CSV table of C-alpha atoms and ligand atoms in Angstrom, one decimal:
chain,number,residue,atom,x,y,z
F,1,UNK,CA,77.2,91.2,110.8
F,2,UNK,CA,80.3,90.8,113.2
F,3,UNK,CA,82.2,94.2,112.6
F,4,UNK,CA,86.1,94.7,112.2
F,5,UNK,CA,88.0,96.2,114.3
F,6,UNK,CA,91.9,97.3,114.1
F,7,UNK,CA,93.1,96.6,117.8
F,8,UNK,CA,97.0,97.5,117.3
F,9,UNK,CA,99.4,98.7,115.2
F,10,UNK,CA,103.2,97.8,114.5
F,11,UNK,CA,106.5,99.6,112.8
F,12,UNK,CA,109.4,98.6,112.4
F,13,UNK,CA,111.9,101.2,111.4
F,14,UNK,CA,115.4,100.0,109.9
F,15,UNK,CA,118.9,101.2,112.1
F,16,UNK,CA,120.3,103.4,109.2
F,17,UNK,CA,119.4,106.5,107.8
F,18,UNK,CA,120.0,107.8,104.3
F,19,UNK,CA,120.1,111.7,103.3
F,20,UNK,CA,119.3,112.9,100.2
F,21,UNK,CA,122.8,114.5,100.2
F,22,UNK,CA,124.3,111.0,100.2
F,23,UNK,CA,122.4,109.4,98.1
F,24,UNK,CA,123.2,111.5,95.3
F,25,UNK,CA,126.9,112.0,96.2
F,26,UNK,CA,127.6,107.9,95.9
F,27,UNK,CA,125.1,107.9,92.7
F,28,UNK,CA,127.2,111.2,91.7
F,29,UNK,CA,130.7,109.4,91.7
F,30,UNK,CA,129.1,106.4,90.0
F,31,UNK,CA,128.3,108.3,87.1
F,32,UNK,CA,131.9,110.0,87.2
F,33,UNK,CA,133.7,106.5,87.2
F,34,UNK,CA,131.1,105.1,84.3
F,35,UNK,CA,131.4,108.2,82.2
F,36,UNK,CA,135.3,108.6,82.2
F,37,UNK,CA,135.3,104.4,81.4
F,38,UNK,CA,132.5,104.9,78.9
F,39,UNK,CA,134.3,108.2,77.6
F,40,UNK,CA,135.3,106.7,74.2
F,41,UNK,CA,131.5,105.4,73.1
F,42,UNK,CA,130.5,108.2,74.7
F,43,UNK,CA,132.6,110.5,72.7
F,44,UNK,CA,131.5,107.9,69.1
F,45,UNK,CA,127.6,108.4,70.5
F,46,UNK,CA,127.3,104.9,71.1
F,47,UNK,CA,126.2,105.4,74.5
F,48,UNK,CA,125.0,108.2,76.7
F,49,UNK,CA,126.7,110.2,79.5
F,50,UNK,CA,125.1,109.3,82.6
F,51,UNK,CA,123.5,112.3,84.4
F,52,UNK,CA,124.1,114.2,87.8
F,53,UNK,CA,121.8,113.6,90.3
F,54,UNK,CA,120.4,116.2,92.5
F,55,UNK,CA,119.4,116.4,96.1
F,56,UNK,CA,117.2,119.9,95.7
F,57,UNK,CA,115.4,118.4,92.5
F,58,UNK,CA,114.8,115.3,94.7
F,59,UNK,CA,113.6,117.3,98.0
F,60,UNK,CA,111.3,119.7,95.4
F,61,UNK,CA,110.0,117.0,93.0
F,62,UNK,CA,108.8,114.7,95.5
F,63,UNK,CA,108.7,115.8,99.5
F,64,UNK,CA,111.6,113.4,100.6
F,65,UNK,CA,114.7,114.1,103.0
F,66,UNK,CA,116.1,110.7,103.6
F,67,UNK,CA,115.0,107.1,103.8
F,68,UNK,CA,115.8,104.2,106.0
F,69,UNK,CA,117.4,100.8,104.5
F,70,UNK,CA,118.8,97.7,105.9
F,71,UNK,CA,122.2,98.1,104.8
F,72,UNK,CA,123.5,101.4,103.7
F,73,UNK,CA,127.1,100.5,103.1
F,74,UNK,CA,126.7,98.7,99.9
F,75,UNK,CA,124.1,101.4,98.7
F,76,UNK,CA,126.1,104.3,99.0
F,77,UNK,CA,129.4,101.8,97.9
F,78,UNK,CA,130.0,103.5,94.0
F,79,UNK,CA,131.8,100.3,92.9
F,80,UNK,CA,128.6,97.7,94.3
F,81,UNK,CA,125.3,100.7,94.5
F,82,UNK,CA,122.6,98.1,96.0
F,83,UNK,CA,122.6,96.7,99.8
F,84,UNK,CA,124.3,93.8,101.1
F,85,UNK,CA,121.1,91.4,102.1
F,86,UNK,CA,123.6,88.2,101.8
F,87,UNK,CA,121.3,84.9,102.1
F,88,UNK,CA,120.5,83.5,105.3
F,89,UNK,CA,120.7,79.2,105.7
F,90,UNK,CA,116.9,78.2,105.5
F,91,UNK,CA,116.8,77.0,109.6
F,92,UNK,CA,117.5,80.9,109.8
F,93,UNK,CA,114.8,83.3,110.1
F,94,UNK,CA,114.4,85.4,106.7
F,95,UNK,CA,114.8,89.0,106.0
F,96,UNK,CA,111.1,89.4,105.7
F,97,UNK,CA,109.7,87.5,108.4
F,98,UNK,CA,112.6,88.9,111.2
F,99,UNK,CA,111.1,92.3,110.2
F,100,UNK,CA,107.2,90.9,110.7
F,101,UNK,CA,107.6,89.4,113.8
F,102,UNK,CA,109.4,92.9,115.1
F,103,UNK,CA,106.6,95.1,113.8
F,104,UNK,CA,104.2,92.2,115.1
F,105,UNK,CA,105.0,92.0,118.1
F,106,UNK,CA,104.5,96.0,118.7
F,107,UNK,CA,100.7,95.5,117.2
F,108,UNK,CA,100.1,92.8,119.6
F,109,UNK,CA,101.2,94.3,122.8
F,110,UNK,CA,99.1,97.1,121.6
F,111,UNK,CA,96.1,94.7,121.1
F,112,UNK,CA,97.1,92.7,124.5
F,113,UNK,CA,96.6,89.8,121.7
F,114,UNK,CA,98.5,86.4,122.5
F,115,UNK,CA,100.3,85.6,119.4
F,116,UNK,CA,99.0,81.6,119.9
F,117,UNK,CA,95.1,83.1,119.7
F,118,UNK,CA,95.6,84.7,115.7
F,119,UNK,CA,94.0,82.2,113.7
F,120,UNK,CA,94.8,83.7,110.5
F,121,UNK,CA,98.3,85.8,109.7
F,122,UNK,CA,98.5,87.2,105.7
F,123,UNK,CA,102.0,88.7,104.3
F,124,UNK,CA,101.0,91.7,102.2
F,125,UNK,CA,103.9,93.6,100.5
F,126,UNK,CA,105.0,94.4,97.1
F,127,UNK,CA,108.0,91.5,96.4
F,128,UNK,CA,107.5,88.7,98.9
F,129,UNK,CA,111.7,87.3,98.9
F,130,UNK,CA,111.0,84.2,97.6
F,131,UNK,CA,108.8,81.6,96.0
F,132,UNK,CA,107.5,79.6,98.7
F,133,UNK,CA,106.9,78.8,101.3
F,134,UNK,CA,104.9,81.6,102.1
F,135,UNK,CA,106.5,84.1,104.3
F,136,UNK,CA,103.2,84.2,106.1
F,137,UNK,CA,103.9,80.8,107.3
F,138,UNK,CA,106.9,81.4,108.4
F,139,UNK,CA,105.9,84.4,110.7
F,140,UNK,CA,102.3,82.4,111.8
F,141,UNK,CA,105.7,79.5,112.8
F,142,UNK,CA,107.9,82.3,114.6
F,143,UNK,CA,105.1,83.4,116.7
F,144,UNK,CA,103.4,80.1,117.8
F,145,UNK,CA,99.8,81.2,115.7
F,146,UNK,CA,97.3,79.0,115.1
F,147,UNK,CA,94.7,79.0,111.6
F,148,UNK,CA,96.3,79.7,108.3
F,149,UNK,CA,98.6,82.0,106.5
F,150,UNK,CA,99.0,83.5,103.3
F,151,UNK,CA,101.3,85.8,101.0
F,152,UNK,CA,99.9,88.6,99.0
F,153,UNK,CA,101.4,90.8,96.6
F,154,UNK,CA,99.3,94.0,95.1
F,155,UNK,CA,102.2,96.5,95.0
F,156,UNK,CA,102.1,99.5,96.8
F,157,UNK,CA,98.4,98.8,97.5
F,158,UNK,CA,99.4,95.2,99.2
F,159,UNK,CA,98.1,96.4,103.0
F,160,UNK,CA,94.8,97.8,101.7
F,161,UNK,CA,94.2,94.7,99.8
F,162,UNK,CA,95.6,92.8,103.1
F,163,UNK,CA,92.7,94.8,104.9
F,164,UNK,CA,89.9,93.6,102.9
F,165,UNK,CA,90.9,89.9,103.2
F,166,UNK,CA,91.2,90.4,107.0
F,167,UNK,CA,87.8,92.0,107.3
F,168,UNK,CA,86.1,89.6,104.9
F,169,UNK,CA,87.5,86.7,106.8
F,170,UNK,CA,86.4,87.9,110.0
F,171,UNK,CA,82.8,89.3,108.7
F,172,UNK,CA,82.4,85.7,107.3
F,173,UNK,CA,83.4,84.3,110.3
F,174,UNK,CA,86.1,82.2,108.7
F,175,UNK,CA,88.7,84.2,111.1
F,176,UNK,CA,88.7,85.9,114.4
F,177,UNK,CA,91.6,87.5,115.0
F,178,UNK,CA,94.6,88.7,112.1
F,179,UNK,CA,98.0,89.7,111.8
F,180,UNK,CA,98.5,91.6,108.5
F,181,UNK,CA,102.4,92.7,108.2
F,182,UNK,CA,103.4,94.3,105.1
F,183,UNK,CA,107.3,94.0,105.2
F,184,UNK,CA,109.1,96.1,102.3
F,185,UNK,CA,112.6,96.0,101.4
F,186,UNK,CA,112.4,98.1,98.4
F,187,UNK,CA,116.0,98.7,98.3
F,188,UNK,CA,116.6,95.1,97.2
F,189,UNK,CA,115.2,95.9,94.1
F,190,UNK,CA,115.9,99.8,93.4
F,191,UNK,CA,118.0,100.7,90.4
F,192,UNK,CA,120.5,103.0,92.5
F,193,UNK,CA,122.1,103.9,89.1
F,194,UNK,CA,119.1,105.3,87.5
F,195,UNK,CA,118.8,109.2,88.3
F,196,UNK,CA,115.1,109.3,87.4
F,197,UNK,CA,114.3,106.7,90.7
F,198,UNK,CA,117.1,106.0,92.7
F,199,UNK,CA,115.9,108.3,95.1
F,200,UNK,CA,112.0,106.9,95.9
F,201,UNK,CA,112.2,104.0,98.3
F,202,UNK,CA,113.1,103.0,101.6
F,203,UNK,CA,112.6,99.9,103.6
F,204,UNK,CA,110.3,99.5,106.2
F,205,UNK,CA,108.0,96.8,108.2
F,206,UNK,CA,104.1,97.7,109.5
F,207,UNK,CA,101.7,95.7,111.0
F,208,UNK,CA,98.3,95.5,112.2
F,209,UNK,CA,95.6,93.4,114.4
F,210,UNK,CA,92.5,92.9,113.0
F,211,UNK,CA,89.9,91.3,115.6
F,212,UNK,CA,86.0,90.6,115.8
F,213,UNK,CA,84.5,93.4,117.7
F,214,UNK,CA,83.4,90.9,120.2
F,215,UNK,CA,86.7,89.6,120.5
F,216,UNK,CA,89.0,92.7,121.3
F,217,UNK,CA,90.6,93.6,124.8
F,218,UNK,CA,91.5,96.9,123.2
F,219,UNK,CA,88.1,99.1,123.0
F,220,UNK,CA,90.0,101.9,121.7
F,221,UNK,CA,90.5,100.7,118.0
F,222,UNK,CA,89.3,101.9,115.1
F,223,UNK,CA,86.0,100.1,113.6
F,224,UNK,CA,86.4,99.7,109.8
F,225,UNK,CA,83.4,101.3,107.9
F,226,UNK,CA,83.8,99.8,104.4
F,227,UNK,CA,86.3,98.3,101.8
F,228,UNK,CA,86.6,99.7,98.6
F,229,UNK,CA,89.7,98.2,96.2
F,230,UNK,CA,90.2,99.0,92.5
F,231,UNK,CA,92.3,98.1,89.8
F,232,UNK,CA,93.7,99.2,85.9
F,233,UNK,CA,95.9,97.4,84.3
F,234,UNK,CA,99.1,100.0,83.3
F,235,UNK,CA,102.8,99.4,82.0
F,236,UNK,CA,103.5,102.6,83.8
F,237,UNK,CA,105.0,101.1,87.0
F,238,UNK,CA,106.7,97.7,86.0
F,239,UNK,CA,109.5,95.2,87.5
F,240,UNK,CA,109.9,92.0,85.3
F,241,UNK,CA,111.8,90.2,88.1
F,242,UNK,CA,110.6,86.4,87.9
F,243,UNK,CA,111.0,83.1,88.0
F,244,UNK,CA,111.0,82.6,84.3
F,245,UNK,CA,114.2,85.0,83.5
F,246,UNK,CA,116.6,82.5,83.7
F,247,UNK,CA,114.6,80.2,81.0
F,248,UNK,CA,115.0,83.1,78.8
F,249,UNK,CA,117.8,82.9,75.9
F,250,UNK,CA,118.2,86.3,74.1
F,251,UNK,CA,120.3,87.4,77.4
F,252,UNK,CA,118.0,89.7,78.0
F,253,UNK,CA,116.9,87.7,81.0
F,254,UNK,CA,120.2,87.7,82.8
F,255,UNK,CA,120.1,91.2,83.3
F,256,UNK,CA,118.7,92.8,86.8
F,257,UNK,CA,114.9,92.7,86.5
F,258,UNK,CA,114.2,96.2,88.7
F,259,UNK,CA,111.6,98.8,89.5
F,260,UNK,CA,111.0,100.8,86.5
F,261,UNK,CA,108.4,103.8,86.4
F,262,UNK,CA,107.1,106.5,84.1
F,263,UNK,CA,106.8,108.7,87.2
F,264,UNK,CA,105.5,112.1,85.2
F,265,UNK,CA,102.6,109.4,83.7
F,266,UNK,CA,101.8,107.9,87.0
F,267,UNK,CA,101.6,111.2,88.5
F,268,UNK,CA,98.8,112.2,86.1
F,269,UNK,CA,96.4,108.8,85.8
F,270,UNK,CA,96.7,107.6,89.4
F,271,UNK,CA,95.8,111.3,90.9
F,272,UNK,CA,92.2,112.1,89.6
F,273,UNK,CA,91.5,108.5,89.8
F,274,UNK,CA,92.3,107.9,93.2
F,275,UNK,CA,90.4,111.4,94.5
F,276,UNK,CA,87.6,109.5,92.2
F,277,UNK,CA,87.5,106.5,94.4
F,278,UNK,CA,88.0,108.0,97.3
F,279,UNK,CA,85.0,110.6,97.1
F,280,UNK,CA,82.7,107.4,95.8
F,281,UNK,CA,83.3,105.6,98.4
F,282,UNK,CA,82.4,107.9,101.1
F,283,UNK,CA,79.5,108.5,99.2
F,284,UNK,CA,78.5,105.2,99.4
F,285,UNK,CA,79.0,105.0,103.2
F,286,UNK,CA,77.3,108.6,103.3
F,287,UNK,CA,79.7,110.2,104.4
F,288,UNK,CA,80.6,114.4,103.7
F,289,UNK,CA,85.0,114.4,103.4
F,290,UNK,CA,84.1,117.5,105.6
F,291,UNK,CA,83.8,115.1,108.7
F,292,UNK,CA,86.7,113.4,107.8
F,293,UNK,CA,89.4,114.4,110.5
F,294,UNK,CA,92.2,112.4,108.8
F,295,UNK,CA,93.7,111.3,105.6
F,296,UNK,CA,96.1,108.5,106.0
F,297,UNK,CA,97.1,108.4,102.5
F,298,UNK,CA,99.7,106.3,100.6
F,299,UNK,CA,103.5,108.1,100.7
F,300,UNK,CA,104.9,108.0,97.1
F,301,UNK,CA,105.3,112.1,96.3
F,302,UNK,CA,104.3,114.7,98.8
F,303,UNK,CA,102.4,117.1,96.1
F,304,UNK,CA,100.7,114.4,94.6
F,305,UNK,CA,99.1,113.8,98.5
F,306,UNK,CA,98.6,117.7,98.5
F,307,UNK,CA,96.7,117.2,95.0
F,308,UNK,CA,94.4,114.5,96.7
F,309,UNK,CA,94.1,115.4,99.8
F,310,UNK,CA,92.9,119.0,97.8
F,311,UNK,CA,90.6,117.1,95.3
F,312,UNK,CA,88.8,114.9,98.4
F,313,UNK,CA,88.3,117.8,100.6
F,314,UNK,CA,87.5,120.8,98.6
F,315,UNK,CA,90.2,122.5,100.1
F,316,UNK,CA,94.2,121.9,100.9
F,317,UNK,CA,94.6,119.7,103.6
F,318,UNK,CA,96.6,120.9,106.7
F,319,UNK,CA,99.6,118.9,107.9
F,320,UNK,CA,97.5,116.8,110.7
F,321,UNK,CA,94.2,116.4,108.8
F,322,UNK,CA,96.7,114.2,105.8
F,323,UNK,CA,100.0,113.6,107.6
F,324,UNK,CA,103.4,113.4,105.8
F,325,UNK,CA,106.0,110.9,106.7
F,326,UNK,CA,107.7,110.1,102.9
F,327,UNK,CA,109.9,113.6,104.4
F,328,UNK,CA,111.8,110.9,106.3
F,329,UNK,CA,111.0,107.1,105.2
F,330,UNK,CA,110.3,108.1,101.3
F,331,UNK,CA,108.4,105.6,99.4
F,332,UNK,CA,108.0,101.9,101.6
F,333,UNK,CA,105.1,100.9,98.9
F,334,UNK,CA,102.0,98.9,101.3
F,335,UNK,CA,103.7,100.2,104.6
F,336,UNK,CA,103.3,104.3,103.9
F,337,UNK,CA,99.5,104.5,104.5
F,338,UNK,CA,100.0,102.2,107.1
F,339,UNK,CA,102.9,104.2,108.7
F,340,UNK,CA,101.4,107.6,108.7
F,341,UNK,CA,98.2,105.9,110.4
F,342,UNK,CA,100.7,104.0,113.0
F,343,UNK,CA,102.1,107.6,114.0
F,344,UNK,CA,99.3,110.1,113.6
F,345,UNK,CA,96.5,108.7,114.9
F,346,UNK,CA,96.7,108.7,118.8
F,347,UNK,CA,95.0,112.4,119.1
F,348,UNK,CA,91.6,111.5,117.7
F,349,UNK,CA,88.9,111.0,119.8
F,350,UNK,CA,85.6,107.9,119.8
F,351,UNK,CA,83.6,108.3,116.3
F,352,UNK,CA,86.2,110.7,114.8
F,353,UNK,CA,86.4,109.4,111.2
F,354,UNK,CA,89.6,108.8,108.9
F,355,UNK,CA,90.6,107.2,105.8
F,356,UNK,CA,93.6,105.2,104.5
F,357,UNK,CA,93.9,104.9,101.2
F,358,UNK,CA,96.8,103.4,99.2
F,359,UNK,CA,97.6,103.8,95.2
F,360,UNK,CA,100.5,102.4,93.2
F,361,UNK,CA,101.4,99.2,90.9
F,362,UNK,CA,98.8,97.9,88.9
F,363,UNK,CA,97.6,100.0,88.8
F,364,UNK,CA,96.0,99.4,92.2
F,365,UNK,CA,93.8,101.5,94.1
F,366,UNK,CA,92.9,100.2,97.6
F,367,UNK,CA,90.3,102.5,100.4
F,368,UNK,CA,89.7,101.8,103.9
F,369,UNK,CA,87.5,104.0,105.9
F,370,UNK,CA,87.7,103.8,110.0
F,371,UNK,CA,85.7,105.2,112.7
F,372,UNK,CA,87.6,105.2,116.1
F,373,UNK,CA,86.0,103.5,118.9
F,374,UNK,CA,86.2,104.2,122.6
V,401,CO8,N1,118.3,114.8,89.8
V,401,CO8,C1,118.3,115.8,89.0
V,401,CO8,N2,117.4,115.8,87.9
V,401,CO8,C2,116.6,114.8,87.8
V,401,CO8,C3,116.6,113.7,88.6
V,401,CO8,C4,117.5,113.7,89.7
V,401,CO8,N3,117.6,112.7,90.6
V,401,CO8,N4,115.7,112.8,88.2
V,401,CO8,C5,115.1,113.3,87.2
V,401,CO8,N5,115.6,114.5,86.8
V,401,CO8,C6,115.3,115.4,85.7
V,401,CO8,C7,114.6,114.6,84.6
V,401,CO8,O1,115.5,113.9,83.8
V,401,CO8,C8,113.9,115.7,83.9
V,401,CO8,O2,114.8,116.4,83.1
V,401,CO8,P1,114.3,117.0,81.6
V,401,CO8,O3,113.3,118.0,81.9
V,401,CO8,O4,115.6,117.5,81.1
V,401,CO8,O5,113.8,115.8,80.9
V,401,CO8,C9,113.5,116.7,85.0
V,401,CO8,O6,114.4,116.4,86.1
V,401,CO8,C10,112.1,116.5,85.5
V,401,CO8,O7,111.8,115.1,85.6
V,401,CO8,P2,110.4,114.5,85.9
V,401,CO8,O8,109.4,115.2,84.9
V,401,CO8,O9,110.5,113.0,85.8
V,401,CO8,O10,110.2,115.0,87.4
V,401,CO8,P3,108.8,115.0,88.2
V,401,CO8,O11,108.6,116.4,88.6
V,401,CO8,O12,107.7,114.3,87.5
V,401,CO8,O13,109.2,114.1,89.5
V,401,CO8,C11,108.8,111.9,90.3
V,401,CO8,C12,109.6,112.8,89.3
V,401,CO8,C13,109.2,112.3,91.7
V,401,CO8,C14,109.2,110.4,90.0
V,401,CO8,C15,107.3,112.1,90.1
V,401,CO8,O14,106.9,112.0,88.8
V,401,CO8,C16,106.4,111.1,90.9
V,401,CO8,O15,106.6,111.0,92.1
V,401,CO8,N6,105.5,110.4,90.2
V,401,CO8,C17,104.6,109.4,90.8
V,401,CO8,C18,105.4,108.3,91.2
V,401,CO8,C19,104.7,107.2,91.9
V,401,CO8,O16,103.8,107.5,92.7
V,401,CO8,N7,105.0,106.0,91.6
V,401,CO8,C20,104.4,105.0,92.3
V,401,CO8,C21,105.5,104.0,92.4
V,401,CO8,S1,105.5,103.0,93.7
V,401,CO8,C22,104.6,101.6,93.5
V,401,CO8,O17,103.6,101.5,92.8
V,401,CO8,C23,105.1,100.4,94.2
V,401,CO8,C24,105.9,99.6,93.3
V,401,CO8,C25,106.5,98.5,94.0
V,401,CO8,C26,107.6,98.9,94.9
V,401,CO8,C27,108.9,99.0,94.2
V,401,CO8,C28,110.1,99.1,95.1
V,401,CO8,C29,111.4,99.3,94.4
């Protein structure tokens, strides 16, 4: 069977930078001003005071520093507290696919791919901005691609996911050569005026190549081993954001439709359950974790990557074995894994062996295991 290789790699990083620091000053004065207007219900107990925020708890409870975003102004604005992502005219080029074709076009110099020889191009990311058409189409337009694109949503898991479709259509033979981009502008749907997650996402773009071994100019890439995806359906990560809100008549569907999360819940299900997967499928592709030399594992909460990496390996994991970059893009959903594996793999050497794996939404479960080639 034709193998799949990943030929090149893209990022797109956004202009601003967010610390923790002011994140929780704006959310800080928010809660000021909606306490001292709310002070009279407040006072009767018809509502409750809304809570500091914290930039230690943040750093200690989850591993991040800052984040990067589109548009910081309007976040850290305590009268508006979300970004200003006004819409573009439809001959414009979207949000979404501007940052695909940016992080795109850094895979495919990387690949020494011509953009007019992808055949197939797949949008994987966790809230595609509209309806149709498909983003994917948009990008396969931008870059002059050939074959057929797609958009794909599997939450935080949507690049894994995106993997397994790229190597399947290439393995098949339906597909030589893809473009998987997983643009995430998580911001545009973060509650900045809930304490509990305002502090979890960034915004980020990554992309990959995906060629035929026969086909690639790079032979530096990394060969991927075997799939493995897995899902469980779970009300523990949620955003009811949809087209059917504004057919809905109790009010209710008026209201922002967010990211909501029982984060101390997700924390305990998805952990042991993705060390599970992880350990089964090496198994299967008889593999020891011991000759793993890296983890390239989904960035949602650094000591829940510490408690995996630990579980997989038998041991703690140092620093380069499972790299850490939520320190300074926090959560990007499908573009973490993708991110950490961007940066942190130039050092390994032909046959060194890694693994991406991605966990989130769903909830979703998505392994990818890679030997380097060269
Ligand atoms: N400042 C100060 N105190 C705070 C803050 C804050 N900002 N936030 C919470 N607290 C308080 C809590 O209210 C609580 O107080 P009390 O003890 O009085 O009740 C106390 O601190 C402890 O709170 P928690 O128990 O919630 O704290 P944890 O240690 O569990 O940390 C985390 C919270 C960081 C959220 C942690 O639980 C976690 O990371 N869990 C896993 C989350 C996760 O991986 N989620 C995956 C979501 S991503 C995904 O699937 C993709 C979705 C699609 C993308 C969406 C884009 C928007």
């Amino acid at each position: 069977m034709t193998s799949a290789v990943i030929t090149g790699t893209g990022l797109f990083t956004p202009p601003h930078a967010i610390s923790n620091e002011a994140l929780v000053q704006a959310y800080n004065l928010w809660a000021e001003y909606y306490n001292s207007e709310h002070a009279a219900e407040i006072e009767a107990g018809q509502l409750e005071a809304k809570p500091f925020s914290n930039a230690e708890f943040i750093e200690k409870a989850s591993g991040i520093k800052q984040r990067y975003v589109l548009d910081r102004d309007g976040i850290l604005d305590p009268q508006r507290m979300k970004p200003y992502l006004p819409e573009r005219s439809n001959e414009a080029l979207s949000q979404q696919a501007e940052m695909s074709v940016s992080a795109a076009r850094d895979a495919l110099q990387q690949a020494q791919v011509d953009p007019a020889t992808l055949d197939m191009v797949i949008v994987a990311c966790s809230n595609p901005q509209r309806a149709y058409p498909a983003v994917a189409i948009e990008v396969q337009a931008a870059l002059g691609a050939g074959g057929f694109a797609y958009d794909m949503n599997v939450a935080c898991s949507s690049a894994t996911f995106g993997l397994q479709a790229a190597a399947n259509a290439i393995q098949s033979g339906q597909a030589k050569r893809v473009l998987m981009v997983n643009p995430e502008i998580c911001t545009g749907h973060l509650n900045f005026c809930d304490r509990d997650s305002h502090f979890i996402f960034g915004d980020a773009c990554t992309a990959m190549i995906i060629e035929a071994s026969d086909q690639a100019h790079n032979q530096a890439g990394f060969e991927i081993l075997g799939t493995k995806l897995k899902t469980q359906f779970s009300n523990n990560i949620r955003n009811n954001a949809g087209f059917l809100n504004r057919c809905d008549e109790s009010g209710l569907g008026a209201l922002d439709k967010l990211f909501v999360q029982e984060g101390r819940k997700v924390f305990k299900e998805v952990c042991p359950m993705v060390a599970d997967i992880m350990r089964h499928h090496l198994a299967a592709l008889e593999i020891e974790p011991a000759q793993l030399s890296r983890l390239w594992l989904h960035q949602a909460n650094l000591n829940m990557n510490q408690l995996i990496a630990k579980r997989v390996l038998g041991r703690p994991a140092t620093e380069v074995e499972a790299p850490v970059i939520l320190d300074r893009y926090a959560n990007t959903s499908s573009a973490g894994s993708i991110i950490a594996f961007h940066l942190h793999q130039q050092d390994l050497g032909p046959g060194a062996l890694g693994h991406i794996c991605s966990f989130g939404a769903g909830y979703s479960v998505g392994s990818v295991v890679l030997r380097k080639q060269g």
